[in-house]
mmCIF file of C-alpha atoms (C1' of nucleotides) in Angstrom:
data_model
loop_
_atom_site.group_PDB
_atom_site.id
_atom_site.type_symbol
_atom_site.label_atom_id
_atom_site.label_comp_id
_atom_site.label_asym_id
_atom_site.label_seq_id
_atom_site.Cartn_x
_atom_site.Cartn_y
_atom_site.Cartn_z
ATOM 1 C CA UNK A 1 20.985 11.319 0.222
ATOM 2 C CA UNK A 2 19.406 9.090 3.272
ATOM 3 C CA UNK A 3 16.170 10.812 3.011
ATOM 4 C CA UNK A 4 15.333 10.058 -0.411
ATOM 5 C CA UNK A 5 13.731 6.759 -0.845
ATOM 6 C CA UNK A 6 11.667 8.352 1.899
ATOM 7 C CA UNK A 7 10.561 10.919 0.404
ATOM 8 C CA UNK A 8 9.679 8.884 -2.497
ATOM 9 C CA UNK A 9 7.278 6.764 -0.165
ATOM 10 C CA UNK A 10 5.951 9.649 1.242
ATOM 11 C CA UNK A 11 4.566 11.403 -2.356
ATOM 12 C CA UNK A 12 3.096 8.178 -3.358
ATOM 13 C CA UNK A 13 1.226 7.683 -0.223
ATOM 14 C CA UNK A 14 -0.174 11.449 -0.266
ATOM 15 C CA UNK A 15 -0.808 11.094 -3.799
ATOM 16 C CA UNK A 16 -2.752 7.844 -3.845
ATOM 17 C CA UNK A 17 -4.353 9.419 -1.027
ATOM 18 C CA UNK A 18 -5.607 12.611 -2.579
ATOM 19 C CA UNK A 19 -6.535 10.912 -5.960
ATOM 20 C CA UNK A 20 -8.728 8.282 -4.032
ATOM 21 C CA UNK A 21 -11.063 11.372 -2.413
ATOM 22 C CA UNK A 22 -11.090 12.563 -5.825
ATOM 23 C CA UNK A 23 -12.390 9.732 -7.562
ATOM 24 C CA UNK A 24 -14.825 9.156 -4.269
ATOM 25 C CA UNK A 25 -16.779 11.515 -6.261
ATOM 26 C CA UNK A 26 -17.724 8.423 -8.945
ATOM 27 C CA UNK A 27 -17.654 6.119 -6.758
ATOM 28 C CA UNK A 28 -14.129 4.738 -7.880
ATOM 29 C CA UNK A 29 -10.808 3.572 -5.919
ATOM 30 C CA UNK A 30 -7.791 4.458 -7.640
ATOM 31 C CA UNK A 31 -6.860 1.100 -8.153
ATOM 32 C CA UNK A 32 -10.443 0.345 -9.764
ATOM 33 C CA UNK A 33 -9.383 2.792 -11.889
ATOM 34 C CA UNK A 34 -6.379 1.891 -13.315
ATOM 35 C CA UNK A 35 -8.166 -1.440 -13.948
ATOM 36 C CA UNK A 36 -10.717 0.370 -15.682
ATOM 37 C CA UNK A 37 -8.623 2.430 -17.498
ATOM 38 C CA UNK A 38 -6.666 -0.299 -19.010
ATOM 39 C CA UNK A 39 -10.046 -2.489 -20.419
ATOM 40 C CA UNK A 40 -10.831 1.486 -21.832
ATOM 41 C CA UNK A 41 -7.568 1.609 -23.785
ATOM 42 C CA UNK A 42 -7.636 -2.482 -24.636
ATOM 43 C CA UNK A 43 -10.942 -2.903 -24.882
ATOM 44 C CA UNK A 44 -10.389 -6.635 -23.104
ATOM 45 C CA UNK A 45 -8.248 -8.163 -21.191
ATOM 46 C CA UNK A 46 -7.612 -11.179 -18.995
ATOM 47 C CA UNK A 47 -6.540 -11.143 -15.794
ATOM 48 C CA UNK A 48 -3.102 -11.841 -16.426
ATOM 49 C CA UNK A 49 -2.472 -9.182 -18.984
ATOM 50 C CA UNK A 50 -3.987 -6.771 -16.648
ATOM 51 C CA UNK A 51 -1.120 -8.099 -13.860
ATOM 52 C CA UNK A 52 1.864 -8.474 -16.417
ATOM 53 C CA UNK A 53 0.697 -4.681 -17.092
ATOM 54 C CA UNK A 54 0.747 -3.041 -14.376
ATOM 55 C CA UNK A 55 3.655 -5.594 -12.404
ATOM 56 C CA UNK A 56 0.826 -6.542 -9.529
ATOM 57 C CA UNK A 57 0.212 -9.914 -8.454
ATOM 58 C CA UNK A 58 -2.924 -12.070 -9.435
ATOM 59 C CA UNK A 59 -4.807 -12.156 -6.391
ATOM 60 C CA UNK A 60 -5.133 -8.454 -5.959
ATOM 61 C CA UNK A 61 -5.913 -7.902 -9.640
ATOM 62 C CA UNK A 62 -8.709 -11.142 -8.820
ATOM 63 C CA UNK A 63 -10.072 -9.565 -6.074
ATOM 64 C CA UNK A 64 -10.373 -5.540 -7.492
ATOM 65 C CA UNK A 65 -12.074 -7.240 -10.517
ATOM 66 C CA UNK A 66 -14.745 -9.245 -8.642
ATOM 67 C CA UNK A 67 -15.098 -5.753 -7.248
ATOM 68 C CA UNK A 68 -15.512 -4.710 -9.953
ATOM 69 C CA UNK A 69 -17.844 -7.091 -11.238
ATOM 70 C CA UNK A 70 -20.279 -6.169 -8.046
ATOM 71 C CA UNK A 71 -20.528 -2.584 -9.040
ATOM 72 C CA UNK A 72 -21.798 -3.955 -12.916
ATOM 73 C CA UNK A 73 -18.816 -1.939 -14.314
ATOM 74 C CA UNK A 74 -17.320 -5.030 -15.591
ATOM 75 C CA UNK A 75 -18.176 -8.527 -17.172
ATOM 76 C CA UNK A 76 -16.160 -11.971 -17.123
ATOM 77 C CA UNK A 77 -17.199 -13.698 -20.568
ATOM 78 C CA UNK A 78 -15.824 -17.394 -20.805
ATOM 79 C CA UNK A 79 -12.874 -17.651 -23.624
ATOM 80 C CA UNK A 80 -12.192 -20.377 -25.808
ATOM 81 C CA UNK A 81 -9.248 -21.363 -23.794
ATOM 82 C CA UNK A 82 -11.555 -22.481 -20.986
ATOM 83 C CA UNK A 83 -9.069 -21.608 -18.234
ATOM 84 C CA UNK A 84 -8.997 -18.218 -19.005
ATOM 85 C CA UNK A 85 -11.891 -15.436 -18.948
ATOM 86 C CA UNK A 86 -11.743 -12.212 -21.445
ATOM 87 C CA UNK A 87 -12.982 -8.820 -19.286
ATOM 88 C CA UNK A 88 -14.547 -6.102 -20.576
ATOM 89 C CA UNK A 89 -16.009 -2.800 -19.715
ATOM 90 C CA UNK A 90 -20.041 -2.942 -19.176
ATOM 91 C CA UNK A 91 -22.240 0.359 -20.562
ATOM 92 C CA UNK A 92 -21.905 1.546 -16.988
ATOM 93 C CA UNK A 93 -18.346 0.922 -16.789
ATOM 94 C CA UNK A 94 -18.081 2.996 -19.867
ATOM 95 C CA UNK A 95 -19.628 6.304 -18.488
ATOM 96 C CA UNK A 96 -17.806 5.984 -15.316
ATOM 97 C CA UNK A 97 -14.665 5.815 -17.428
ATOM 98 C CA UNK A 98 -15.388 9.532 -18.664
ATOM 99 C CA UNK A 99 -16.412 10.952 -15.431
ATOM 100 C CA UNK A 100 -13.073 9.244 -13.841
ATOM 101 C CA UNK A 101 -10.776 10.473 -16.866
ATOM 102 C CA UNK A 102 -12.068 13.807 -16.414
ATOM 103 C CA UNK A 103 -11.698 14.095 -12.601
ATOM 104 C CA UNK A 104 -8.095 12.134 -12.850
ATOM 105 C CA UNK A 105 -6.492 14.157 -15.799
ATOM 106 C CA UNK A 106 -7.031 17.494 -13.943
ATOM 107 C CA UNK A 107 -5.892 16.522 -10.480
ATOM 108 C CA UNK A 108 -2.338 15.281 -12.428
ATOM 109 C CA UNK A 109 -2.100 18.384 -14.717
ATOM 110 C CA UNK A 110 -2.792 20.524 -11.549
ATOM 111 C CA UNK A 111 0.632 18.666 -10.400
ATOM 112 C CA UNK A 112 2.546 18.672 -13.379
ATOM 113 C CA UNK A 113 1.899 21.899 -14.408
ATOM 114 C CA UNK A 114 4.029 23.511 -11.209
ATOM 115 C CA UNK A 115 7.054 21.609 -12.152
ATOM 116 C CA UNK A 116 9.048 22.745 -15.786
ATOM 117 C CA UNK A 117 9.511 20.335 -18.355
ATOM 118 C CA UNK A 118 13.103 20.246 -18.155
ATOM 119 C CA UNK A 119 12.240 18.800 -13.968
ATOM 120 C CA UNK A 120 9.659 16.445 -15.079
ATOM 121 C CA UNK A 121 11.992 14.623 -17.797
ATOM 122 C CA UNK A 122 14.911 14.292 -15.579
ATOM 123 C CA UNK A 123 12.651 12.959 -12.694
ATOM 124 C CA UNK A 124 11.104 10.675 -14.753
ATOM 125 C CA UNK A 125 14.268 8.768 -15.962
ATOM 126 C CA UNK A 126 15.950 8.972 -12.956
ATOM 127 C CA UNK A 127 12.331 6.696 -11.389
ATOM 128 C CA UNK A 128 12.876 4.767 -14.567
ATOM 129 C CA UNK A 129 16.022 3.254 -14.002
ATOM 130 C CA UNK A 130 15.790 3.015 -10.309
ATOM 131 C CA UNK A 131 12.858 0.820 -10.655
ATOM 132 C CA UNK A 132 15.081 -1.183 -13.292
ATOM 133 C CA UNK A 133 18.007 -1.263 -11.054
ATOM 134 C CA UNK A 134 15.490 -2.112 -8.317
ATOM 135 C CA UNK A 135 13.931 -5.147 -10.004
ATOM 136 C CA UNK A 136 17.520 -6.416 -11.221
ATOM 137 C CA UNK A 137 18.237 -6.715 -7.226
ATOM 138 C CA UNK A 138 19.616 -10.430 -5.662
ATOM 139 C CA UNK B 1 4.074 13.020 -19.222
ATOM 140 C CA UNK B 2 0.882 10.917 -19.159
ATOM 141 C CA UNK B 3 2.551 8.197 -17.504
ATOM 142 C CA UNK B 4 4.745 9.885 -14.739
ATOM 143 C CA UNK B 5 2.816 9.312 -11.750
ATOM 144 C CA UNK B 6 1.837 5.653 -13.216
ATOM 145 C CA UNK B 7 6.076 4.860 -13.397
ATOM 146 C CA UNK B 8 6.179 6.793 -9.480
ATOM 147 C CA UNK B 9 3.731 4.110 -8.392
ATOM 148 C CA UNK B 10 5.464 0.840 -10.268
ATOM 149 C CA UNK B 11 8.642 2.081 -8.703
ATOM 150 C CA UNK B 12 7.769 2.313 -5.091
ATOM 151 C CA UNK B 13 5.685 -0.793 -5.230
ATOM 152 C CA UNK B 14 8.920 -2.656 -6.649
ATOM 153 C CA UNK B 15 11.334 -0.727 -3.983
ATOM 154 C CA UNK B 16 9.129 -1.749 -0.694
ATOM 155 C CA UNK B 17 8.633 -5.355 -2.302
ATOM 156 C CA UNK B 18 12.420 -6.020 -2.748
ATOM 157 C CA UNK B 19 13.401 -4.239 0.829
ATOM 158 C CA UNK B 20 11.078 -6.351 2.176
ATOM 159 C CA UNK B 21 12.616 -9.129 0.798
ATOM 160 C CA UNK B 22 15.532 -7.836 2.196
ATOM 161 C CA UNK B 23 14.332 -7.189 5.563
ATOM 162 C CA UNK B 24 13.415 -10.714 5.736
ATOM 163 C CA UNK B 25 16.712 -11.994 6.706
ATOM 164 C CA UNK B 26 16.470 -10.210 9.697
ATOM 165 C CA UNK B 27 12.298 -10.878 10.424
ATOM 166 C CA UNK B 28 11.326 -7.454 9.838
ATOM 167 C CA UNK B 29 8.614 -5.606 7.121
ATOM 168 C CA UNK B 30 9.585 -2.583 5.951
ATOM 169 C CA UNK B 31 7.105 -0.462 8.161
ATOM 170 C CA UNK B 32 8.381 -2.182 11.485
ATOM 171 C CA UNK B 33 12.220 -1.268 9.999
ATOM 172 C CA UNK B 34 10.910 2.305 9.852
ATOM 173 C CA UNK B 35 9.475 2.653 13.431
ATOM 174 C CA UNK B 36 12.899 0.828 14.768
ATOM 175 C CA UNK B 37 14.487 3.424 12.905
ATOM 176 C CA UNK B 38 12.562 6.618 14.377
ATOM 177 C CA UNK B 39 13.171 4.995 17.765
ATOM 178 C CA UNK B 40 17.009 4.452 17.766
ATOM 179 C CA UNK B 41 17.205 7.811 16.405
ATOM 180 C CA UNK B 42 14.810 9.672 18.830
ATOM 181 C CA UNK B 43 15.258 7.121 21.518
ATOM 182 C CA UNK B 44 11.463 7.150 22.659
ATOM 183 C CA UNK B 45 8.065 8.268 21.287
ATOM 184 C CA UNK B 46 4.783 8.459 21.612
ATOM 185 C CA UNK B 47 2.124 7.072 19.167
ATOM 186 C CA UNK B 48 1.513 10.522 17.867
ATOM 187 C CA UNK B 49 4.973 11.543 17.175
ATOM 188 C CA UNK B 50 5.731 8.210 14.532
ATOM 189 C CA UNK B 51 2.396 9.424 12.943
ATOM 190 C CA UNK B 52 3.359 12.754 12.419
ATOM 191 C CA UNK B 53 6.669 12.171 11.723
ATOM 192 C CA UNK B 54 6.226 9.705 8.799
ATOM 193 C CA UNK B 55 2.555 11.350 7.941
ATOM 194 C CA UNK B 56 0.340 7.711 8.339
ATOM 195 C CA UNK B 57 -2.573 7.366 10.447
ATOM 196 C CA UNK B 58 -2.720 6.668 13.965
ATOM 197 C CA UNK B 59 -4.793 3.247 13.672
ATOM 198 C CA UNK B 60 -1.821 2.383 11.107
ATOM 199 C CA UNK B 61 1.402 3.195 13.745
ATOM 200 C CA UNK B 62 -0.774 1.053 16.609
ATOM 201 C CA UNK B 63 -1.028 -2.227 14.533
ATOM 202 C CA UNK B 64 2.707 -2.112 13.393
ATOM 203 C CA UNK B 65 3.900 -1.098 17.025
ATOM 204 C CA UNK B 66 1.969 -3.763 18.592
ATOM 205 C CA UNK B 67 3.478 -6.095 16.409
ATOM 206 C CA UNK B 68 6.784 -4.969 17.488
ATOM 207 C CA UNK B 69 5.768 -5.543 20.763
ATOM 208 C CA UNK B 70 4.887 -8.927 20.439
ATOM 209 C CA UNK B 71 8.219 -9.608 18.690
ATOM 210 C CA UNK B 72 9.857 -8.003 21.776
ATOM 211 C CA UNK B 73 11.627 -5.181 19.939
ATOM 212 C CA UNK B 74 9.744 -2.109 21.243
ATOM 213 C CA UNK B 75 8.281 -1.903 25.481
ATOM 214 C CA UNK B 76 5.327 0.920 26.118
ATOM 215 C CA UNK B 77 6.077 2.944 29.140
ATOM 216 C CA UNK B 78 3.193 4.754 30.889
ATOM 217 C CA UNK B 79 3.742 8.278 30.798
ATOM 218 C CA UNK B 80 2.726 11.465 33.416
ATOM 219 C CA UNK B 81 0.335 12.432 31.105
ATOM 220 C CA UNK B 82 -2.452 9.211 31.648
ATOM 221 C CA UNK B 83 -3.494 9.405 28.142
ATOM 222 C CA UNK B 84 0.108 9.084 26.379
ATOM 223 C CA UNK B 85 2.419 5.905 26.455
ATOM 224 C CA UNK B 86 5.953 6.237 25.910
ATOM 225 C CA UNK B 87 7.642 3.942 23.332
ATOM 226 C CA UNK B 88 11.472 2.754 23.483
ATOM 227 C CA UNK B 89 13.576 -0.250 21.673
ATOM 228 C CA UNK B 90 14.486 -3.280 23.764
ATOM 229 C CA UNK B 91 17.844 -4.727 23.966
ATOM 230 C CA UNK B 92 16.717 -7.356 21.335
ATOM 231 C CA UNK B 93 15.200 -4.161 19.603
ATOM 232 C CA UNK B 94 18.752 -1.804 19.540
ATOM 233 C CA UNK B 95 20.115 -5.371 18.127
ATOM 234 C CA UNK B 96 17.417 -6.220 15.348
ATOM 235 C CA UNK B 97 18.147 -2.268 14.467
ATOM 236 C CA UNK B 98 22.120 -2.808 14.164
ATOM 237 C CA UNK B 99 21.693 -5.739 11.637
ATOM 238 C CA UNK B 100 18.455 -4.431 9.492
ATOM 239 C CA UNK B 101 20.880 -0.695 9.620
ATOM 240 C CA UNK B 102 23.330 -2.669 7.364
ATOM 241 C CA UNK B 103 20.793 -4.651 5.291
ATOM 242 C CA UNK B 104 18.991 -1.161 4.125
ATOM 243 C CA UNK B 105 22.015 0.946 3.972
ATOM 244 C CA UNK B 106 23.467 -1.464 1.451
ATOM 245 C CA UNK B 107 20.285 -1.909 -0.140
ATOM 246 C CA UNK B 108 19.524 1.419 -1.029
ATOM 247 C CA UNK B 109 23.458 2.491 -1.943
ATOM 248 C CA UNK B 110 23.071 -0.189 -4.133
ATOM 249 C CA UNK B 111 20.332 1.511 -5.892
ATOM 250 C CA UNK B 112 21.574 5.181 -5.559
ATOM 251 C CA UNK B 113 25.143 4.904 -6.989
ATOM 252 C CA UNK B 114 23.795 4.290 -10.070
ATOM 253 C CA UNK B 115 22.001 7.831 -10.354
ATOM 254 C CA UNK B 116 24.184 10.649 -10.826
ATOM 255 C CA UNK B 117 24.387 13.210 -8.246
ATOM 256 C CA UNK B 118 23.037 16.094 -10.693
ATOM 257 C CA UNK B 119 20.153 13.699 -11.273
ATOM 258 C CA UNK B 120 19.244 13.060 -7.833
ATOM 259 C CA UNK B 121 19.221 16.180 -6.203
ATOM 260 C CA UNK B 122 16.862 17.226 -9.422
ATOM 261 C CA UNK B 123 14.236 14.156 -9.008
ATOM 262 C CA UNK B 124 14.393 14.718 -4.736
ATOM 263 C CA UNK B 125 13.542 18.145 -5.274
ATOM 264 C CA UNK B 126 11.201 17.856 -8.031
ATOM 265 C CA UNK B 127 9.596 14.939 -5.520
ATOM 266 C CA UNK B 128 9.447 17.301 -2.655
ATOM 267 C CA UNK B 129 7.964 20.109 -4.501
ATOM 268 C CA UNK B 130 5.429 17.245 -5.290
ATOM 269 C CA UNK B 131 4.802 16.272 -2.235
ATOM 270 C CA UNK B 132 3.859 19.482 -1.167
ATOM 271 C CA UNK B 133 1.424 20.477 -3.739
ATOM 272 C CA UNK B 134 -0.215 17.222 -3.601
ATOM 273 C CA UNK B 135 -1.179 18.473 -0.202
ATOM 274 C CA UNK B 136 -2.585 21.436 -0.874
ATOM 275 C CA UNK B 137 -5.149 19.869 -3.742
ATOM 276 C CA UNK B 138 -8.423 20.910 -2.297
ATOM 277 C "C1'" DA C 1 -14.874 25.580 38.995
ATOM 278 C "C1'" DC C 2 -16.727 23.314 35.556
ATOM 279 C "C1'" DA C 3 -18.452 22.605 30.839
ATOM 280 C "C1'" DA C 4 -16.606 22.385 26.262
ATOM 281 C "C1'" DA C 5 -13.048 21.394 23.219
ATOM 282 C "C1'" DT C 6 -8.761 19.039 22.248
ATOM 283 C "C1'" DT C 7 -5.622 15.237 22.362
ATOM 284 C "C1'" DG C 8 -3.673 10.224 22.698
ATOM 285 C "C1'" DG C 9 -4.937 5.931 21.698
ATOM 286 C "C1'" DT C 10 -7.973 2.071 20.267
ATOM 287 C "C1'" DT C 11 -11.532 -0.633 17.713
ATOM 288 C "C1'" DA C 12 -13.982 -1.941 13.684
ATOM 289 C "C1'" DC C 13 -13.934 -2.176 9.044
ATOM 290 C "C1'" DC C 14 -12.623 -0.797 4.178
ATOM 291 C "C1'" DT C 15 -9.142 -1.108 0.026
ATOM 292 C "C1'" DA C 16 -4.591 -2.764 -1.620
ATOM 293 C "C1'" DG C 17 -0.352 -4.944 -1.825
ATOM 294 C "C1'" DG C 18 2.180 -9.549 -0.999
ATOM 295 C "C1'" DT C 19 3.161 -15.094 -0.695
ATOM 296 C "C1'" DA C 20 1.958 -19.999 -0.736
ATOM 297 C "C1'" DA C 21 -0.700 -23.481 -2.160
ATOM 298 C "C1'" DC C 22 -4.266 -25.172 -4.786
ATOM 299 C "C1'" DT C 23 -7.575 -26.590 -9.140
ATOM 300 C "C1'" DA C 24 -8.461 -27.007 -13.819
ATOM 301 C "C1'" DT C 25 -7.202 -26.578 -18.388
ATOM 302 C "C1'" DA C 26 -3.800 -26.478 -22.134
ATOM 303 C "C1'" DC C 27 0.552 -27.562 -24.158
ATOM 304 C "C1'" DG C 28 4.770 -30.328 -25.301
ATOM 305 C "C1'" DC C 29 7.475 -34.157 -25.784
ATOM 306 C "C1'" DT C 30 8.574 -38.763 -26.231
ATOM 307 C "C1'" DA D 1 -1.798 -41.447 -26.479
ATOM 308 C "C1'" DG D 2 -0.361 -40.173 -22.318
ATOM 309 C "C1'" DC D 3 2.551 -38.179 -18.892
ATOM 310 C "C1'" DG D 4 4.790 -34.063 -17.235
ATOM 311 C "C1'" DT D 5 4.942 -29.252 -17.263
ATOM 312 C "C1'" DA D 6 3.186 -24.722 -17.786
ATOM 313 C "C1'" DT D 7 -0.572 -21.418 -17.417
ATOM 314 C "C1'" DA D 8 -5.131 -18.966 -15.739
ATOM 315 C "C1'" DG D 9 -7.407 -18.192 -11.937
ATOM 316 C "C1'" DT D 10 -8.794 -18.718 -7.002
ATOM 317 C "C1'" DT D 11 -8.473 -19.210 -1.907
ATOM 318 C "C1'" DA D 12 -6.491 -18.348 2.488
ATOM 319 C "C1'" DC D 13 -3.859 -15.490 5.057
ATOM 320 C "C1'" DC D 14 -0.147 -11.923 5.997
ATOM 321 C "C1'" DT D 15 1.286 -6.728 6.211
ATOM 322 C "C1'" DA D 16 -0.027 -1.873 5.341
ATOM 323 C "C1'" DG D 17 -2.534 2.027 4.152
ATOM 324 C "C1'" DG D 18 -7.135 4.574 4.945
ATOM 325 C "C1'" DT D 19 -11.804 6.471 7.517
ATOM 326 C "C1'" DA D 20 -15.217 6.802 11.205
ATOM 327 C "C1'" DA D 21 -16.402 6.533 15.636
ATOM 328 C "C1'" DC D 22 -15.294 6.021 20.105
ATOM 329 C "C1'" DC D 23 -13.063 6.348 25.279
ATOM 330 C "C1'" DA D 24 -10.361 8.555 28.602
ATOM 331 C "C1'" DA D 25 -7.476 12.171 30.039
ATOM 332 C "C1'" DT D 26 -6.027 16.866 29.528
ATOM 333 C "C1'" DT D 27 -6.500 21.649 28.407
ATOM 334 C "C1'" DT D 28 -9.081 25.778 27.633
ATOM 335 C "C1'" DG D 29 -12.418 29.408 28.233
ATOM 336 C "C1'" DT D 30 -15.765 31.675 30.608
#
DNA sequence: ACAAATTGGTTACCTAGGTAACTATACGCT
DNA sequence: AGCGTATAGTTACCTAGGTAACCAATTTGT
């Protein structure tokens, strides 16, 4: 199939796309959000958790948290390691967290919920272990 | 599948980093490779037909093809119509194609033999279907 | 025929990914 | 103890996507 990789980079694109006017509504990128959503679920992090997590290098994870940082959803508190500096949601960072998980859960279930189970599972180890295969390249 | 579109994302990030590692050999970004590749295959174009064609913004498709031009891969032709300007590949352009053709097709054989047929036409369908509802959201 | 609407392309500016090179701190080994 | 190496984070700069607003040329409608 030539056209599949394509298509591939086409559904991200729209999708990333769509979710970003979605979350527009709080104010929110989407990739604020998965930084967001990760302190949520881990309560802290440093910066290289959050980019060991989510396979993106440091300086974009660096620059989406001073971002991040601007808006008051976030604070940098100095660790005992003094290179390193622990992350954590603010109260604000907190509420926006609901409103985002709200507004994010039903634009994916609106997705998912056209395609059967059966679909889903097979597409989603087949994506799996092409981005395996993909990182194993050279 | 709360982390389906979350694996969708790691994968194409990993898939255009490594093809542009690939396309490196030959001085090309994965986006230029792509507008080469419309070109050979439709001979000539016009700003508006890449942008429909691969669904990204006009502002987008003027950047990379100005880039090409500077390399000395792509000339703009003035057209009847004042407002339009024909695209086409150089010589150096059909050239850079031939080599960055056999750099990609490799690439992403690589990558697809390991999938089983069955599997494929599942997850390219399943993608499509995607695609299009992702669209329709709003 | 001409005013209004549409279309092709550009400019300015935003987020988001990447690499390369750097600083400062911590760790390991002899 | 001290030197070399590894690690956390930042800075500078590249490509690549987006929106908004604009110009100039064409098309449309009355």
């Amino acid at each position: 199939m030539d056209s599949f990789f394509h298509h591939q980079l086409q559904f991200t694109r729209a999708f990333t796309k769509k979710i970003n006017e979605q979350l527009a509504k709080v104010g929110l990128y989407h990739s604020q959000w998965s930084i967001v959503f990760y302190l949520k679920h881990f309560n802290s992090a440093t910066l290289v958790e959050i980019s060991n997590y989510y396979d993106v290098e440091k300086p974009t994870i660096t620059r989406t948290v001073n971002r991040l940082e601007e808006m008051g959803l976030i604070e940098k508190i100095p660790s005992t390691d003094k290179r390193e500096k622990k992350i954590h949601l603010t109260e604000k960072g907190m509420q926006v967290y609901d409103d985002a998980k709200r507004i994010v859960d039903t634009f994916e279930q609106n997705l998912i919920s056209e395609i059967s189970d059966e679909d889903l599972m097979v597409t989603l180890h087949t994506i799996q272990k092409l981005k395996e295969d993909v990182q194993k390249v050279r």
